[in-house]
Coordinates of C-alpha atoms in Angstrom, one line a residue:
M290 CA 78.3 89.1 166.9
E291 CA 78.8 85.9 168.7
Q292 CA 80.6 82.9 167.5
H293 CA 78.9 79.6 168.1
H294 CA 79.8 76.3 166.7
P295 CA 79.2 75.9 162.9
G296 CA 75.4 76.0 162.2
R297 CA 74.7 78.6 164.8
R298 CA 76.0 81.9 166.1
A299 CA 75.2 85.1 167.7
L300 CA 77.1 88.2 166.7
L301 CA 79.9 90.3 167.4
G302 CA 80.9 93.7 167.0
V303 CA 82.7 95.7 164.3
A304 CA 85.5 98.1 164.9
A305 CA 86.3 101.3 163.1
L306 CA 89.2 103.4 162.1
G307 CA 90.2 107.0 162.2
A308 CA 89.9 109.6 165.0
G309 CA 88.1 112.9 165.2
V310 CA 85.7 112.5 162.3
A311 CA 82.5 114.5 162.3
V312 CA 79.4 112.4 163.2
V313 CA 76.1 112.2 161.5
G314 CA 72.7 111.1 162.8
G315 CA 72.5 113.5 165.8
A316 CA 75.6 112.5 167.7
S317 CA 78.2 115.2 168.3
A318 CA 81.9 115.1 167.1
A319 CA 82.9 115.1 170.7
A320 CA 80.8 112.0 171.3
A321 CA 82.5 110.3 168.4
A322 CA 86.0 111.1 169.6
G323 CA 85.2 110.0 173.1
P324 CA 87.6 110.3 176.0
A325 CA 91.2 111.5 175.5
G326 CA 93.2 108.8 173.7
R327 CA 90.2 106.9 172.6
P328 CA 89.8 106.1 168.8
G329 CA 87.0 107.8 167.0
S330 CA 84.5 106.6 164.4
H331 CA 85.2 105.8 160.8
G332 CA 83.7 107.7 157.9
G333 CA 81.4 109.8 160.0
L334 CA 79.4 106.9 161.4
P335 CA 77.5 107.7 164.6
V336 CA 78.8 106.4 167.9
P337 CA 77.7 104.1 169.4
T338 CA 77.4 102.5 165.9
V339 CA 74.4 100.2 165.4
V340 CA 75.3 97.2 163.3
A341 CA 72.3 95.2 161.9
H342 CA 73.2 91.6 162.7
R343 CA 72.4 89.6 159.6
G344 CA 70.0 92.4 158.7
T345 CA 66.9 92.7 160.9
S346 CA 67.1 89.0 161.9
G347 CA 64.8 89.7 164.8
Y348 CA 62.0 90.4 162.3
R349 CA 62.9 88.7 159.0
P350 CA 64.7 85.5 158.1
E351 CA 68.4 86.3 158.3
H352 CA 70.7 87.1 155.4
T353 CA 67.9 87.9 152.9
I354 CA 67.4 91.0 150.9
G355 CA 64.2 91.5 152.9
S356 CA 66.2 91.4 156.2
Y357 CA 68.8 93.8 154.9
Q358 CA 66.2 96.2 153.4
L359 CA 64.2 96.5 156.6
A360 CA 67.4 97.2 158.6
L361 CA 68.3 99.9 156.2
D362 CA 64.8 101.4 156.2
M363 CA 64.9 101.4 160.0
G364 CA 68.1 103.4 160.0
A365 CA 70.9 100.9 160.7
D366 CA 74.3 102.4 160.4
V367 CA 76.0 99.2 159.1
I368 CA 74.5 96.0 157.8
E369 CA 76.3 92.7 158.3
Q370 CA 76.8 89.9 155.8
D371 CA 78.5 86.5 156.3
V372 CA 79.9 84.9 153.2
V373 CA 80.5 81.3 152.3
P374 CA 81.3 79.7 148.9
T375 CA 79.3 77.5 146.6
K376 CA 80.7 74.4 144.9
D377 CA 81.6 76.5 141.8
G378 CA 83.2 79.3 143.8
H379 CA 80.5 82.0 144.1
L380 CA 80.1 83.8 147.4
V381 CA 76.6 83.6 149.0
C382 CA 75.3 85.2 152.1
R383 CA 74.6 82.6 154.8
H384 CA 75.7 82.6 158.4
E385 CA 77.0 79.1 158.0
N386 CA 77.8 76.8 155.1
D387 CA 75.4 74.3 156.7
I388 CA 72.1 75.6 155.2
T389 CA 69.8 72.9 156.7
A390 CA 68.1 75.3 159.1
T391 CA 68.1 78.5 157.0
T392 CA 66.7 77.1 153.7
D393 CA 64.1 74.7 152.4
V394 CA 66.8 72.4 151.0
S395 CA 65.5 69.4 153.0
A396 CA 62.2 69.7 151.0
H397 CA 64.0 69.3 147.7
P398 CA 64.1 65.6 146.8
E399 CA 66.6 66.3 144.0
F400 CA 69.1 67.2 146.7
A401 CA 68.4 64.3 149.1
D402 CA 71.7 62.6 148.1
R403 CA 73.7 65.7 149.1
K404 CA 72.9 65.3 152.7
T405 CA 76.1 64.3 154.4
T406 CA 78.1 64.4 157.7
K407 CA 81.3 66.4 157.8
T408 CA 83.5 68.1 160.4
V409 CA 83.8 71.9 160.2
D410 CA 86.2 73.6 162.6
G411 CA 86.2 70.5 164.8
V412 CA 82.5 70.1 165.0
K413 CA 80.6 67.2 163.4
L414 CA 77.5 68.3 161.5
T415 CA 75.0 66.5 159.4
G416 CA 73.0 68.3 156.7
W417 CA 73.4 70.2 153.5
F418 CA 76.4 72.5 152.8
T419 CA 76.9 75.3 150.3
E420 CA 80.2 73.9 149.1
D421 CA 78.3 70.8 147.8
L422 CA 75.8 72.8 145.6
T423 CA 76.4 75.0 142.6
L424 CA 75.1 78.6 142.6
A425 CA 72.4 77.5 140.1
E426 CA 71.3 74.8 142.5
I427 CA 71.3 77.2 145.6
K428 CA 69.2 79.6 143.6
T429 CA 66.4 77.0 143.5
L430 CA 66.2 77.2 147.3
R431 CA 64.2 79.6 149.5
A432 CA 65.3 81.1 152.8
K433 CA 63.5 80.4 156.0
E434 CA 63.6 81.4 159.7
R435 CA 66.6 79.7 161.5
I436 CA 65.0 79.6 165.0
P437 CA 61.3 79.2 164.5
G438 CA 60.7 78.1 168.1
T439 CA 61.9 81.5 169.3
R440 CA 60.8 83.6 166.4
Q441 CA 57.6 82.1 165.2
R442 CA 56.3 85.3 163.7
N443 CA 59.3 85.3 161.3
T444 CA 58.1 82.1 159.8
L445 CA 55.4 84.2 158.0
Y446 CA 58.2 85.1 155.6
D447 CA 59.5 81.6 155.0
G448 CA 60.0 81.1 151.2
R449 CA 59.6 84.7 150.3
W450 CA 63.3 85.4 149.5
E451 CA 66.1 83.4 147.9
V452 CA 69.7 83.1 149.1
P453 CA 71.5 86.2 147.9
T454 CA 74.9 86.2 146.4
F455 CA 77.3 88.7 147.9
E456 CA 77.5 90.5 144.5
E457 CA 73.7 90.9 144.5
V458 CA 74.1 92.6 147.9
L459 CA 76.8 94.9 146.5
K460 CA 74.5 95.8 143.7
W461 CA 71.6 96.4 146.1
A462 CA 73.8 98.6 148.3
D463 CA 74.9 100.7 145.4
Q464 CA 71.3 101.1 144.2
Q465 CA 70.1 102.0 147.7
G466 CA 73.0 104.4 148.2
R467 CA 72.2 106.3 145.0
K468 CA 68.5 106.4 146.1
R469 CA 69.4 107.9 149.5
G470 CA 72.3 110.1 148.4
R471 CA 74.7 108.4 150.9
P472 CA 76.6 105.2 151.0
V473 CA 75.2 102.0 152.5
W474 CA 77.7 100.6 154.9
L475 CA 78.3 96.8 155.0
H476 CA 80.2 94.6 157.5
V477 CA 81.4 91.4 155.8
E478 CA 82.6 88.3 157.6
T479 CA 84.7 85.5 156.2
K480 CA 83.3 82.3 157.6
H481 CA 85.5 79.3 158.3
P482 CA 88.3 80.6 156.0
T483 CA 90.9 77.9 156.9
Y484 CA 88.3 75.2 156.3
F485 CA 87.4 76.6 152.8
R486 CA 91.1 77.2 151.9
K487 CA 91.7 73.5 152.3
L488 CA 88.9 72.8 149.9
G489 CA 90.4 75.1 147.3
L490 CA 87.6 77.6 147.9
G491 CA 89.6 80.4 149.6
L492 CA 87.4 83.3 150.6
E493 CA 89.8 86.3 150.8
D494 CA 90.7 86.6 147.1
R495 CA 87.1 86.0 146.0
L496 CA 85.8 88.6 148.4
V497 CA 88.3 91.3 147.5
K498 CA 87.8 90.7 143.8
L499 CA 84.2 91.7 144.2
L500 CA 85.0 94.6 146.5
R501 CA 87.4 95.9 143.8
K502 CA 84.7 95.5 141.1
Y503 CA 82.4 97.8 143.1
G504 CA 85.1 100.2 144.4
R505 CA 84.8 99.1 148.0
H506 CA 88.4 98.0 148.6
K507 CA 89.9 101.3 149.5
K508 CA 90.7 102.8 152.9
H509 CA 87.6 105.0 153.1
A510 CA 85.2 102.5 151.4
P511 CA 81.9 102.1 153.3
N512 CA 82.5 98.6 154.6
F513 CA 84.4 96.6 157.3
L514 CA 85.9 93.2 156.9
Q515 CA 85.8 90.8 159.8
S516 CA 86.7 87.3 160.8
F517 CA 87.1 85.0 163.8
E518 CA 90.4 83.9 162.3
P519 CA 93.2 86.5 162.7
S520 CA 95.1 85.0 159.7
S521 CA 92.2 85.8 157.5
I522 CA 92.3 89.4 158.5
Q523 CA 96.0 89.5 157.8
R524 CA 95.4 88.0 154.3
L525 CA 92.7 90.6 153.7
G526 CA 95.1 93.3 154.8
K527 CA 97.4 92.5 151.9
L528 CA 94.5 92.7 149.4
A529 CA 92.3 95.6 150.6
D530 CA 92.7 98.8 152.6
C531 CA 89.3 99.1 154.2
P532 CA 89.1 98.7 158.0
K533 CA 89.3 95.3 159.5
V534 CA 88.0 93.7 162.7
V535 CA 89.0 90.6 164.6
L536 CA 86.1 88.8 166.1
L537 CA 86.6 87.2 169.5
S538 CA 84.5 84.5 171.1
T539 CA 84.5 83.4 174.7
P540 CA 87.7 83.3 176.8
A541 CA 88.6 79.6 176.7
T542 CA 88.1 79.3 173.0
R543 CA 90.9 79.4 170.3
P544 CA 90.5 80.8 166.8
W545 CA 90.4 77.8 164.4
D546 CA 93.5 79.0 162.5
F547 CA 95.4 78.9 165.8
V548 CA 94.2 75.3 166.3
E549 CA 95.4 74.4 162.9
A550 CA 98.7 76.1 163.3
G551 CA 99.4 74.8 166.8
D552 CA 99.2 78.3 168.3
P553 CA 98.3 77.8 172.0
R554 CA 96.8 81.2 172.6
T555 CA 93.2 81.5 173.6
V556 CA 90.8 84.4 173.3
A557 CA 91.7 85.1 177.0
D558 CA 95.3 85.7 175.8
L559 CA 94.2 87.9 172.9
V560 CA 92.2 90.3 175.1
K561 CA 95.2 91.0 177.3
P562 CA 97.1 94.2 176.5
E563 CA 99.8 92.3 174.7
G564 CA 97.3 90.4 172.6
L565 CA 95.5 93.6 171.8
E566 CA 98.7 95.3 170.8
W567 CA 99.5 92.4 168.5
M568 CA 96.1 92.6 166.7
A569 CA 96.4 96.4 166.4
H570 CA 99.3 95.8 163.9
F571 CA 96.8 94.4 161.3
A572 CA 93.3 95.4 162.5
Q573 CA 91.5 98.6 163.4
G574 CA 89.1 97.0 165.8
I575 CA 87.8 94.0 167.6
G576 CA 84.3 92.4 167.9
P577 CA 84.1 90.7 171.2
D578 CA 81.4 88.6 172.7
L579 CA 79.5 90.7 175.1
T580 CA 80.6 88.5 178.0
L581 CA 84.2 89.7 177.4
V582 CA 83.0 93.2 178.3
I583 CA 80.8 92.2 181.2
P584 CA 80.9 88.6 182.3
R585 CA 77.8 86.8 183.6
D586 CA 77.8 84.9 186.8
A587 CA 76.7 81.3 187.4
T588 CA 73.0 82.4 187.5
G589 CA 73.3 84.4 184.2
K590 CA 73.3 87.8 185.8
L591 CA 75.8 90.5 184.8
G592 CA 79.0 90.6 186.9
T593 CA 81.8 93.1 187.2
P594 CA 82.9 94.7 183.9
T595 CA 86.4 93.8 182.6
T596 CA 89.1 96.2 181.5
L597 CA 88.7 95.3 177.9
V598 CA 87.1 98.5 176.7
R599 CA 89.9 100.6 178.3
D600 CA 92.6 98.3 177.2
A601 CA 91.4 98.1 173.6
H602 CA 91.1 101.9 173.4
A603 CA 94.7 102.2 174.8
A604 CA 95.8 99.9 171.9
G605 CA 94.0 102.2 169.4
L606 CA 91.3 99.7 168.7
I607 CA 87.6 100.4 168.5
L608 CA 85.2 97.6 169.8
H609 CA 81.7 96.7 168.8
P610 CA 80.5 93.7 170.8
Y611 CA 77.9 91.2 169.7
T612 CA 75.0 90.4 170.0
M613 CA 72.0 92.2 171.5
R614 CA 68.6 90.6 171.0
N615 CA 65.2 91.5 172.6
E616 CA 64.1 88.0 173.7
N617 CA 64.5 86.9 177.3
T618 CA 66.4 83.8 176.2
F619 CA 69.3 85.9 175.0
L620 CA 69.3 88.6 177.7
P621 CA 71.2 88.6 181.0
L622 CA 69.1 87.3 183.8
D623 CA 68.9 90.8 185.3
F624 CA 66.9 92.0 182.3
R625 CA 64.5 89.1 181.6
R626 CA 60.9 89.8 182.2
G627 CA 58.4 86.9 183.0
T628 CA 59.0 83.2 182.4
D629 CA 58.4 83.0 178.6
P630 CA 61.9 82.7 177.0
T631 CA 60.5 84.0 173.7
A632 CA 59.0 87.1 175.2
Y633 CA 60.8 90.4 175.1
G634 CA 62.7 91.4 178.2
D635 CA 64.1 94.8 179.2
A636 CA 66.4 95.2 176.2
F637 CA 66.6 99.0 176.8
G638 CA 68.0 98.4 180.3
A639 CA 70.7 96.0 179.0
F640 CA 71.7 98.4 176.1
K641 CA 72.1 101.2 178.7
I642 CA 74.5 99.1 180.8
Y643 CA 76.6 98.1 177.8
F644 CA 76.7 101.6 176.3
E645 CA 77.9 103.0 179.7
Q646 CA 81.0 100.8 179.4
G647 CA 82.2 103.0 176.6
I648 CA 81.8 100.6 173.7
D649 CA 81.9 102.1 170.3
G650 CA 79.0 100.2 168.8
I651 CA 77.0 97.0 169.0
F652 CA 75.5 94.3 166.9
S653 CA 71.8 93.8 167.3
D654 CA 69.1 91.7 165.7
N655 CA 66.6 94.5 166.5
T656 CA 67.7 97.7 164.7
D657 CA 64.9 99.8 165.9
T658 CA 65.4 98.9 169.6
A659 CA 69.2 99.6 169.3
L660 CA 68.6 103.0 167.7
L661 CA 66.1 104.0 170.4
A662 CA 68.5 102.8 173.1
R663 CA 71.3 104.9 171.5
A664 CA 69.1 108.0 171.4
D665 CA 68.2 107.5 175.1
F666 CA 71.9 107.1 175.9
L667 CA 73.1 110.1 174.0
A668 CA 70.3 112.2 175.4
S669 CA 71.3 111.3 179.0
K670 CA 74.8 112.6 178.3
R671 CA 73.7 116.0 177.2

């Protein structure tokens, strides 16, 4: 899953815990364990693991039950949620607390006076924010496509679904798990945890309280917890035993909790062996931006792979980078087809290159494409 500034993002990857677990979905146990010394999968998840980024956000408005349901029906291994709080302390699933682009809030005259400008993690934003509305108020809104210029077809579903609470997602996952006879895996991100803690709306305790209510806080629970702020992962580690993942943005960036604490380290420092060893003390994996695995050159083409996969595995960490999308505008230049930025490029070719690096999974907006790419990759290794 990628981290962008508040109000936008692409995804990153999730990491998993535990070596030598048998794998379901057609992959072999040997494929799960990987090369000697490499961590394995967690809970029998296939490797490479396909994480549905905000659901099937390539086909439905993100973070809606419709997006999650389609991802599950397509066969996603894990489904991602981002959680932010309401004014009265409930957790809802939105990629950002700025809900201007992902809901119809601007069309509600009763909320016109809630439009405001604030600074979130150093970025000034103007719009409507979840922390300024109660849950009852947010439930009057309807979700819509975040990037209609790129995904015009998704606008067909604007207004169909409301903003789900995280508890509603937990109930949905339990229901779907019983229906399928197997657990529904979730991947849950705390968004802007330092920012919300300062507002008295800390995320970690609220999140784990819900996980405990549904029995998802234990070591082998079918979910991962992730954050771009290492201190949030450390806090979660004191509250829940399920596997945790540190998300990593581009090299020159600093986690916001580092900025607040005066820690000078950048992501470039964290992906060095000593940084990876440090994170391995409290996390089981990392979710790096794809450019940390293979940088792009000045033209946007893929360059020479880094040593991150090897180094992360040496530290005992699994890595699931973010985010693969089918559209030309998101793909490396090598895999774009034609001149229309909204048209699909050679996503299968890009998946193949990334899988060949030895990554343990990947976030994707297009679950079906990712699953087919994995099948092709595993078949080529037989």
